[in-house]
Amino acid sequence: MSDEQVAAPSKQRRISQRGIATRERILEAANRLMFVRGVNATTLDDVREASQTSKSQLYHHFADKQDLVRALVKYRGALVLQRERGGLERLRSFSGLVRWRNALVQANSLNNGKYGCGLGSMAVELSDQDEQARSMLSETFAAWGKLISDGLHRMRDSGALRQDADPEKLATGLMAALQGGYLLANAAHNVAPMEVALDMALEHIKSFLLEPSGEPTR
C-alpha cells in the first residue's frame, strides 16, 4: 500500500472535522443573532458575516434560510433541554423547584428581561410559517414539561405532594406561567413580571404539599 493510500483516510477525517466545526460556528452565530434580533429580522448575510464564513461554506451546510432555521430549532432545543436536565432530572422537593425558578429568573435578569425565552420567541415567529419547525418546537416543549412533571411525580410518590395532585396539569400550568413571564418581562424590559408569574404558579403547587405528618400545608 502506498503512502498516499495510507494518508488519504487521515486527510478525509481532517476535512470532515473542519466541516463539523464550520457548521457549528454557523449555528452558534445564528443562535446569537436570532435570539436578539429574531428569526425574521436576521438574514443569511448577517449569519455569514457573524460566523466569518463564505457563501459557499454556508450553502454547503444549509440549502437556504429555512434549512438553517430548522437546524437552529434542533440546536437551540438541545441546549435548553441540556440546561433544564441539570435543574430538573433530580427534582424531588419543593425547594428544588424554588432553586430552578431562581436560576431562570437570575439568568433572564442579566438581559434585564429582554429577548424572552429562546424557544418561546421562535414559536411565536415560526408556528404559522413552518409546520416542521412548529412540530419540533412542540416536541421540545413537551420534553421540557415532562422533566417538570417527572419531578412532581417523584414528589408525589415520596409523599411530599398529596395523592390528588396531577403532575401533568401542574407542570403545564408552571410552563405556561414561565412562558408568559418571559413574554411580559420582555415587553417591560424588567424581570419582575416573570418573578410574579412563576411565584403564583409555585404557590399553587405548594397548596398540594404535605407536611411530614402527612397533613396539608397551611
PDB file of C-alpha atoms in Angstrom:
ATOM      1  CA  MET A   1       0.000   0.000   0.000  1.00  0.00           C
ATOM      2  CA  SER A   2       1.418   3.399  -0.978  1.00  0.00           C
ATOM      3  CA  ASP A   3       1.980   6.347   1.377  1.00  0.00           C
ATOM      4  CA  GLU A   4      -0.771   8.267  -0.443  1.00  0.00           C
ATOM      5  CA  GLN A   5      -3.270   5.489   0.195  1.00  0.00           C
ATOM      6  CA  VAL A   6      -2.370   5.435   3.864  1.00  0.00           C
ATOM      7  CA  ALA A   7      -2.641   9.221   4.159  1.00  0.00           C
ATOM      8  CA  ALA A   8      -5.959   9.573   2.343  1.00  0.00           C
ATOM      9  CA  PRO A   9      -8.250   8.461   5.195  1.00  0.00           C
ATOM     10  CA  SER A  10      -6.474  10.779   7.624  1.00  0.00           C
ATOM     11  CA  LYS A  11      -6.963  13.704   5.239  1.00  0.00           C
ATOM     12  CA  GLN A  12     -10.637  12.824   4.868  1.00  0.00           C
ATOM     13  CA  ARG A  13     -11.103  12.850   8.641  1.00  0.00           C
ATOM     14  CA  ARG A  14      -9.448  16.249   8.912  1.00  0.00           C
ATOM     15  CA  ILE A  15     -11.753  17.723   6.270  1.00  0.00           C
ATOM     16  CA  SER A  16     -14.770  16.172   7.995  1.00  0.00           C
ATOM     17  CA  GLN A  17     -13.773  17.692  11.332  1.00  0.00           C
ATOM     18  CA  ARG A  18     -13.302  21.095   9.704  1.00  0.00           C
ATOM     19  CA  GLY A  19     -16.749  20.771   8.178  1.00  0.00           C
ATOM     20  CA  ILE A  20     -18.282  19.922  11.526  1.00  0.00           C
ATOM     21  CA  ALA A  21     -16.543  22.906  13.124  1.00  0.00           C
ATOM     22  CA  THR A  22     -17.753  25.231  10.350  1.00  0.00           C
ATOM     23  CA  ARG A  23     -21.352  24.043  10.703  1.00  0.00           C
ATOM     24  CA  GLU A  24     -21.176  24.502  14.469  1.00  0.00           C
ATOM     25  CA  ARG A  25     -19.790  28.007  14.028  1.00  0.00           C
ATOM     26  CA  ILE A  26     -22.647  28.932  11.693  1.00  0.00           C
ATOM     27  CA  LEU A  27     -25.244  27.596  14.137  1.00  0.00           C
ATOM     28  CA  GLU A  28     -23.647  29.402  17.077  1.00  0.00           C
ATOM     29  CA  ALA A  29     -23.688  32.688  15.150  1.00  0.00           C
ATOM     30  CA  ALA A  30     -27.282  32.170  14.011  1.00  0.00           C
ATOM     31  CA  ASN A  31     -28.291  31.345  17.575  1.00  0.00           C
ATOM     32  CA  ARG A  32     -26.797  34.561  18.955  1.00  0.00           C
ATOM     33  CA  LEU A  33     -28.233  36.787  16.231  1.00  0.00           C
ATOM     34  CA  MET A  34     -31.711  35.274  16.114  1.00  0.00           C
ATOM     35  CA  PHE A  35     -32.027  35.310  19.893  1.00  0.00           C
ATOM     36  CA  VAL A  36     -31.503  39.083  19.951  1.00  0.00           C
ATOM     37  CA  ARG A  37     -32.963  40.145  16.586  1.00  0.00           C
ATOM     38  CA  GLY A  38     -35.467  37.382  15.965  1.00  0.00           C
ATOM     39  CA  VAL A  39     -35.624  34.893  13.121  1.00  0.00           C
ATOM     40  CA  ASN A  40     -37.299  37.057  10.503  1.00  0.00           C
ATOM     41  CA  ALA A  41     -35.038  40.068  11.054  1.00  0.00           C
ATOM     42  CA  THR A  42     -31.835  38.043  10.655  1.00  0.00           C
ATOM     43  CA  THR A  43     -30.570  37.412   7.121  1.00  0.00           C
ATOM     44  CA  LEU A  44     -28.212  34.755   5.838  1.00  0.00           C
ATOM     45  CA  ASP A  45     -25.707  37.506   5.084  1.00  0.00           C
ATOM     46  CA  ASP A  46     -25.880  38.526   8.758  1.00  0.00           C
ATOM     47  CA  VAL A  47     -25.134  34.950   9.793  1.00  0.00           C
ATOM     48  CA  ARG A  48     -22.371  34.584   7.226  1.00  0.00           C
ATOM     49  CA  GLU A  49     -20.673  37.759   8.430  1.00  0.00           C
ATOM     50  CA  ALA A  50     -21.014  36.872  12.117  1.00  0.00           C
ATOM     51  CA  SER A  51     -19.697  33.351  11.564  1.00  0.00           C
ATOM     52  CA  GLN A  52     -16.927  34.536   9.222  1.00  0.00           C
ATOM     53  CA  THR A  53     -17.880  32.010   6.571  1.00  0.00           C
ATOM     54  CA  SER A  54     -18.158  32.311   2.820  1.00  0.00           C
ATOM     55  CA  LYS A  55     -21.382  31.871   0.863  1.00  0.00           C
ATOM     56  CA  SER A  56     -20.142  28.559  -0.470  1.00  0.00           C
ATOM     57  CA  GLN A  57     -19.424  27.314   3.054  1.00  0.00           C
ATOM     58  CA  LEU A  58     -22.834  28.382   4.343  1.00  0.00           C
ATOM     59  CA  TYR A  59     -24.732  26.871   1.420  1.00  0.00           C
ATOM     60  CA  HIS A  60     -22.682  23.701   1.649  1.00  0.00           C
ATOM     61  CA  HIS A  61     -24.208  23.062   5.073  1.00  0.00           C
ATOM     62  CA  PHE A  62     -27.636  24.716   4.693  1.00  0.00           C
ATOM     63  CA  ALA A  63     -29.660  24.802   1.481  1.00  0.00           C
ATOM     64  CA  ASP A  64     -31.500  28.005   2.418  1.00  0.00           C
ATOM     65  CA  LYS A  65     -32.653  30.038   5.403  1.00  0.00           C
ATOM     66  CA  GLN A  66     -35.475  27.640   6.197  1.00  0.00           C
ATOM     67  CA  ASP A  67     -32.996  24.791   6.371  1.00  0.00           C
ATOM     68  CA  LEU A  68     -30.785  26.810   8.714  1.00  0.00           C
ATOM     69  CA  VAL A  69     -33.723  27.801  10.931  1.00  0.00           C
ATOM     70  CA  ARG A  70     -34.889  24.209  11.259  1.00  0.00           C
ATOM     71  CA  ALA A  71     -31.387  23.156  12.235  1.00  0.00           C
ATOM     72  CA  LEU A  72     -31.323  26.003  14.745  1.00  0.00           C
ATOM     73  CA  VAL A  73     -34.618  24.864  16.289  1.00  0.00           C
ATOM     74  CA  LYS A  74     -32.995  21.483  16.937  1.00  0.00           C
ATOM     75  CA  TYR A  75     -29.733  23.070  18.107  1.00  0.00           C
ATOM     76  CA  ARG A  76     -31.380  25.532  20.498  1.00  0.00           C
ATOM     77  CA  GLY A  77     -33.781  22.891  21.769  1.00  0.00           C
ATOM     78  CA  ALA A  78     -30.884  20.608  22.641  1.00  0.00           C
ATOM     79  CA  LEU A  79     -29.156  23.433  24.541  1.00  0.00           C
ATOM     80  CA  VAL A  80     -32.298  24.273  26.525  1.00  0.00           C
ATOM     81  CA  LEU A  81     -33.031  20.648  27.417  1.00  0.00           C
ATOM     82  CA  GLN A  82     -29.423  20.088  28.468  1.00  0.00           C
ATOM     83  CA  ARG A  83     -29.685  23.095  30.780  1.00  0.00           C
ATOM     84  CA  GLU A  84     -33.063  22.036  32.145  1.00  0.00           C
ATOM     85  CA  ARG A  85     -31.963  18.476  32.851  1.00  0.00           C
ATOM     86  CA  GLY A  86     -29.342  19.906  35.170  1.00  0.00           C
ATOM     87  CA  GLY A  87     -32.019  21.501  37.343  1.00  0.00           C
ATOM     88  CA  LEU A  88     -34.902  19.067  36.932  1.00  0.00           C
ATOM     89  CA  GLU A  89     -33.692  15.489  36.447  1.00  0.00           C
ATOM     90  CA  ARG A  90     -33.149  15.053  40.186  1.00  0.00           C
ATOM     91  CA  LEU A  91     -36.058  17.240  41.282  1.00  0.00           C
ATOM     92  CA  ARG A  92     -37.860  15.712  44.251  1.00  0.00           C
ATOM     93  CA  SER A  93     -38.683  18.614  46.587  1.00  0.00           C
ATOM     94  CA  PHE A  94     -40.404  21.994  46.559  1.00  0.00           C
ATOM     95  CA  SER A  95     -37.110  23.660  47.477  1.00  0.00           C
ATOM     96  CA  GLY A  96     -35.702  22.173  44.271  1.00  0.00           C
ATOM     97  CA  LEU A  97     -38.469  23.890  42.309  1.00  0.00           C
ATOM     98  CA  VAL A  98     -37.615  27.172  44.010  1.00  0.00           C
ATOM     99  CA  ARG A  99     -33.947  26.785  43.089  1.00  0.00           C
ATOM    100  CA  TRP A 100     -34.959  26.059  39.485  1.00  0.00           C
ATOM    101  CA  ARG A 101     -37.150  29.173  39.464  1.00  0.00           C
ATOM    102  CA  ASN A 102     -34.355  31.315  40.920  1.00  0.00           C
ATOM    103  CA  ALA A 103     -31.839  30.136  38.317  1.00  0.00           C
ATOM    104  CA  LEU A 104     -34.168  31.027  35.413  1.00  0.00           C
ATOM    105  CA  VAL A 105     -35.012  34.433  36.851  1.00  0.00           C
ATOM    106  CA  GLN A 106     -31.359  35.216  37.554  1.00  0.00           C
ATOM    107  CA  ALA A 107     -30.349  34.254  34.010  1.00  0.00           C
ATOM    108  CA  ASN A 108     -33.090  36.413  32.490  1.00  0.00           C
ATOM    109  CA  SER A 109     -32.221  39.335  34.753  1.00  0.00           C
ATOM    110  CA  LEU A 110     -28.805  39.505  33.081  1.00  0.00           C
ATOM    111  CA  ASN A 111     -30.660  40.747  29.968  1.00  0.00           C
ATOM    112  CA  ASN A 112     -32.991  42.963  32.045  1.00  0.00           C
ATOM    113  CA  GLY A 113     -35.816  40.653  30.988  1.00  0.00           C
ATOM    114  CA  LYS A 114     -35.213  41.305  27.283  1.00  0.00           C
ATOM    115  CA  TYR A 115     -35.500  38.821  24.396  1.00  0.00           C
ATOM    116  CA  GLY A 116     -37.704  36.293  26.192  1.00  0.00           C
ATOM    117  CA  CYS A 117     -37.306  32.525  26.053  1.00  0.00           C
ATOM    118  CA  GLY A 118     -35.143  31.302  23.180  1.00  0.00           C
ATOM    119  CA  LEU A 119     -37.694  28.618  22.323  1.00  0.00           C
ATOM    120  CA  GLY A 120     -40.798  30.685  23.042  1.00  0.00           C
ATOM    121  CA  SER A 121     -39.713  33.531  20.797  1.00  0.00           C
ATOM    122  CA  MET A 122     -39.094  31.086  17.943  1.00  0.00           C
ATOM    123  CA  ALA A 123     -42.513  29.522  18.490  1.00  0.00           C
ATOM    124  CA  VAL A 124     -44.167  32.941  18.188  1.00  0.00           C
ATOM    125  CA  GLU A 125     -42.393  33.656  14.888  1.00  0.00           C
ATOM    126  CA  LEU A 126     -42.461  30.233  13.277  1.00  0.00           C
ATOM    127  CA  SER A 127     -45.652  28.452  14.308  1.00  0.00           C
ATOM    128  CA  ASP A 128     -47.668  29.938  11.450  1.00  0.00           C
ATOM    129  CA  GLN A 129     -44.793  29.887   8.957  1.00  0.00           C
ATOM    130  CA  ASP A 130     -43.171  26.465   9.122  1.00  0.00           C
ATOM    131  CA  GLU A 131     -45.104  23.374  10.218  1.00  0.00           C
ATOM    132  CA  GLN A 132     -41.974  21.277  10.606  1.00  0.00           C
ATOM    133  CA  ALA A 133     -40.332  23.864  12.858  1.00  0.00           C
ATOM    134  CA  ARG A 134     -43.569  24.209  14.856  1.00  0.00           C
ATOM    135  CA  SER A 135     -43.720  20.449  15.375  1.00  0.00           C
ATOM    136  CA  MET A 136     -40.090  20.327  16.508  1.00  0.00           C
ATOM    137  CA  LEU A 137     -40.673  23.162  18.968  1.00  0.00           C
ATOM    138  CA  SER A 138     -43.804  21.468  20.296  1.00  0.00           C
ATOM    139  CA  GLU A 139     -41.846  18.258  20.907  1.00  0.00           C
ATOM    140  CA  THR A 140     -39.138  20.183  22.744  1.00  0.00           C
ATOM    141  CA  PHE A 141     -41.669  21.959  24.957  1.00  0.00           C
ATOM    142  CA  ALA A 142     -43.263  18.574  25.679  1.00  0.00           C
ATOM    143  CA  ALA A 143     -39.880  17.152  26.717  1.00  0.00           C
ATOM    144  CA  TRP A 144     -39.270  20.201  28.926  1.00  0.00           C
ATOM    145  CA  GLY A 145     -42.685  19.825  30.543  1.00  0.00           C
ATOM    146  CA  LYS A 146     -42.056  16.132  31.130  1.00  0.00           C
ATOM    147  CA  LEU A 147     -38.903  16.944  33.076  1.00  0.00           C
ATOM    148  CA  ILE A 148     -41.091  19.023  35.402  1.00  0.00           C
ATOM    149  CA  SER A 149     -43.927  16.502  35.622  1.00  0.00           C
ATOM    150  CA  ASP A 150     -41.469  13.652  36.282  1.00  0.00           C
ATOM    151  CA  GLY A 151     -40.091  15.628  39.217  1.00  0.00           C
ATOM    152  CA  LEU A 152     -43.599  16.253  40.531  1.00  0.00           C
ATOM    153  CA  HIS A 153     -44.334  12.526  40.186  1.00  0.00           C
ATOM    154  CA  ARG A 154     -41.277  11.818  42.330  1.00  0.00           C
ATOM    155  CA  MET A 155     -42.527  14.316  44.899  1.00  0.00           C
ATOM    156  CA  ARG A 156     -45.965  12.666  44.961  1.00  0.00           C
ATOM    157  CA  ASP A 157     -44.516   9.146  45.140  1.00  0.00           C
ATOM    158  CA  SER A 158     -42.325  10.150  48.095  1.00  0.00           C
ATOM    159  CA  GLY A 159     -45.258  11.682  49.953  1.00  0.00           C
ATOM    160  CA  ALA A 160     -44.191  15.305  49.518  1.00  0.00           C
ATOM    161  CA  LEU A 161     -47.272  16.016  47.356  1.00  0.00           C
ATOM    162  CA  ARG A 162     -50.853  14.948  48.012  1.00  0.00           C
ATOM    163  CA  GLN A 163     -52.070  11.969  46.031  1.00  0.00           C
ATOM    164  CA  ASP A 164     -54.751  14.093  44.331  1.00  0.00           C
ATOM    165  CA  ALA A 165     -52.075  16.340  42.789  1.00  0.00           C
ATOM    166  CA  ASP A 166     -51.920  15.971  38.995  1.00  0.00           C
ATOM    167  CA  PRO A 167     -48.234  16.298  37.964  1.00  0.00           C
ATOM    168  CA  GLU A 168     -49.042  16.763  34.266  1.00  0.00           C
ATOM    169  CA  LYS A 169     -51.532  19.578  34.849  1.00  0.00           C
ATOM    170  CA  LEU A 170     -49.291  21.263  37.422  1.00  0.00           C
ATOM    171  CA  ALA A 171     -46.345  21.062  35.009  1.00  0.00           C
ATOM    172  CA  THR A 172     -48.428  22.569  32.198  1.00  0.00           C
ATOM    173  CA  GLY A 173     -49.511  25.424  34.448  1.00  0.00           C
ATOM    174  CA  LEU A 174     -45.943  26.069  35.539  1.00  0.00           C
ATOM    175  CA  MET A 175     -44.693  26.048  31.944  1.00  0.00           C
ATOM    176  CA  ALA A 176     -47.466  28.445  30.912  1.00  0.00           C
ATOM    177  CA  ALA A 177     -46.513  30.773  33.768  1.00  0.00           C
ATOM    178  CA  LEU A 178     -42.856  30.592  32.745  1.00  0.00           C
ATOM    179  CA  GLN A 179     -43.510  31.395  29.084  1.00  0.00           C
ATOM    180  CA  GLY A 180     -45.992  34.139  29.953  1.00  0.00           C
ATOM    181  CA  GLY A 181     -43.471  35.538  32.405  1.00  0.00           C
ATOM    182  CA  TYR A 182     -40.790  35.608  29.738  1.00  0.00           C
ATOM    183  CA  LEU A 183     -43.149  37.457  27.388  1.00  0.00           C
ATOM    184  CA  LEU A 184     -44.179  40.099  29.945  1.00  0.00           C
ATOM    185  CA  ALA A 185     -40.578  40.569  31.109  1.00  0.00           C
ATOM    186  CA  ASN A 186     -39.522  41.145  27.509  1.00  0.00           C
ATOM    187  CA  ALA A 187     -42.264  43.728  26.987  1.00  0.00           C
ATOM    188  CA  ALA A 188     -41.347  45.538  30.203  1.00  0.00           C
ATOM    189  CA  HIS A 189     -37.563  45.048  29.905  1.00  0.00           C
ATOM    190  CA  ASN A 190     -37.869  44.075  33.549  1.00  0.00           C
ATOM    191  CA  VAL A 191     -37.742  40.604  35.065  1.00  0.00           C
ATOM    192  CA  ALA A 192     -40.343  41.408  37.768  1.00  0.00           C
ATOM    193  CA  PRO A 193     -43.399  40.114  35.827  1.00  0.00           C
ATOM    194  CA  MET A 194     -41.621  36.799  35.306  1.00  0.00           C
ATOM    195  CA  GLU A 195     -40.996  36.532  39.049  1.00  0.00           C
ATOM    196  CA  VAL A 196     -44.662  37.192  39.827  1.00  0.00           C
ATOM    197  CA  ALA A 197     -45.919  34.663  37.266  1.00  0.00           C
ATOM    198  CA  LEU A 198     -43.607  31.909  38.495  1.00  0.00           C
ATOM    199  CA  ASP A 199     -44.262  32.637  42.170  1.00  0.00           C
ATOM    200  CA  MET A 200     -48.023  32.402  41.685  1.00  0.00           C
ATOM    201  CA  ALA A 201     -47.645  29.067  39.853  1.00  0.00           C
ATOM    202  CA  LEU A 202     -45.384  27.776  42.622  1.00  0.00           C
ATOM    203  CA  GLU A 203     -47.886  28.875  45.263  1.00  0.00           C
ATOM    204  CA  HIS A 204     -50.484  26.729  43.525  1.00  0.00           C
ATOM    205  CA  ILE A 205     -48.145  23.734  43.603  1.00  0.00           C
ATOM    206  CA  LYS A 206     -47.334  24.489  47.234  1.00  0.00           C
ATOM    207  CA  SER A 207     -51.032  24.141  48.097  1.00  0.00           C
ATOM    208  CA  PHE A 208     -50.654  20.407  47.300  1.00  0.00           C
ATOM    209  CA  LEU A 209     -47.689  19.900  49.624  1.00  0.00           C
ATOM    210  CA  LEU A 210     -47.949  17.652  52.674  1.00  0.00           C
ATOM    211  CA  GLU A 211     -46.274  18.248  55.990  1.00  0.00           C
ATOM    212  CA  PRO A 212     -44.016  15.438  57.238  1.00  0.00           C
ATOM    213  CA  SER A 213     -47.023  14.337  59.327  1.00  0.00           C
ATOM    214  CA  GLY A 214     -48.998  13.753  56.129  1.00  0.00           C
ATOM    215  CA  GLU A 215     -51.246  16.758  56.681  1.00  0.00           C
ATOM    216  CA  PRO A 216     -51.727  19.502  54.037  1.00  0.00           C
ATOM    217  CA  THR A 217     -49.575  22.594  54.499  1.00  0.00           C
ATOM    218  CA  ARG A 218     -51.316  25.722  55.735  1.00  0.00           C
TER     219      ARG A 218
END
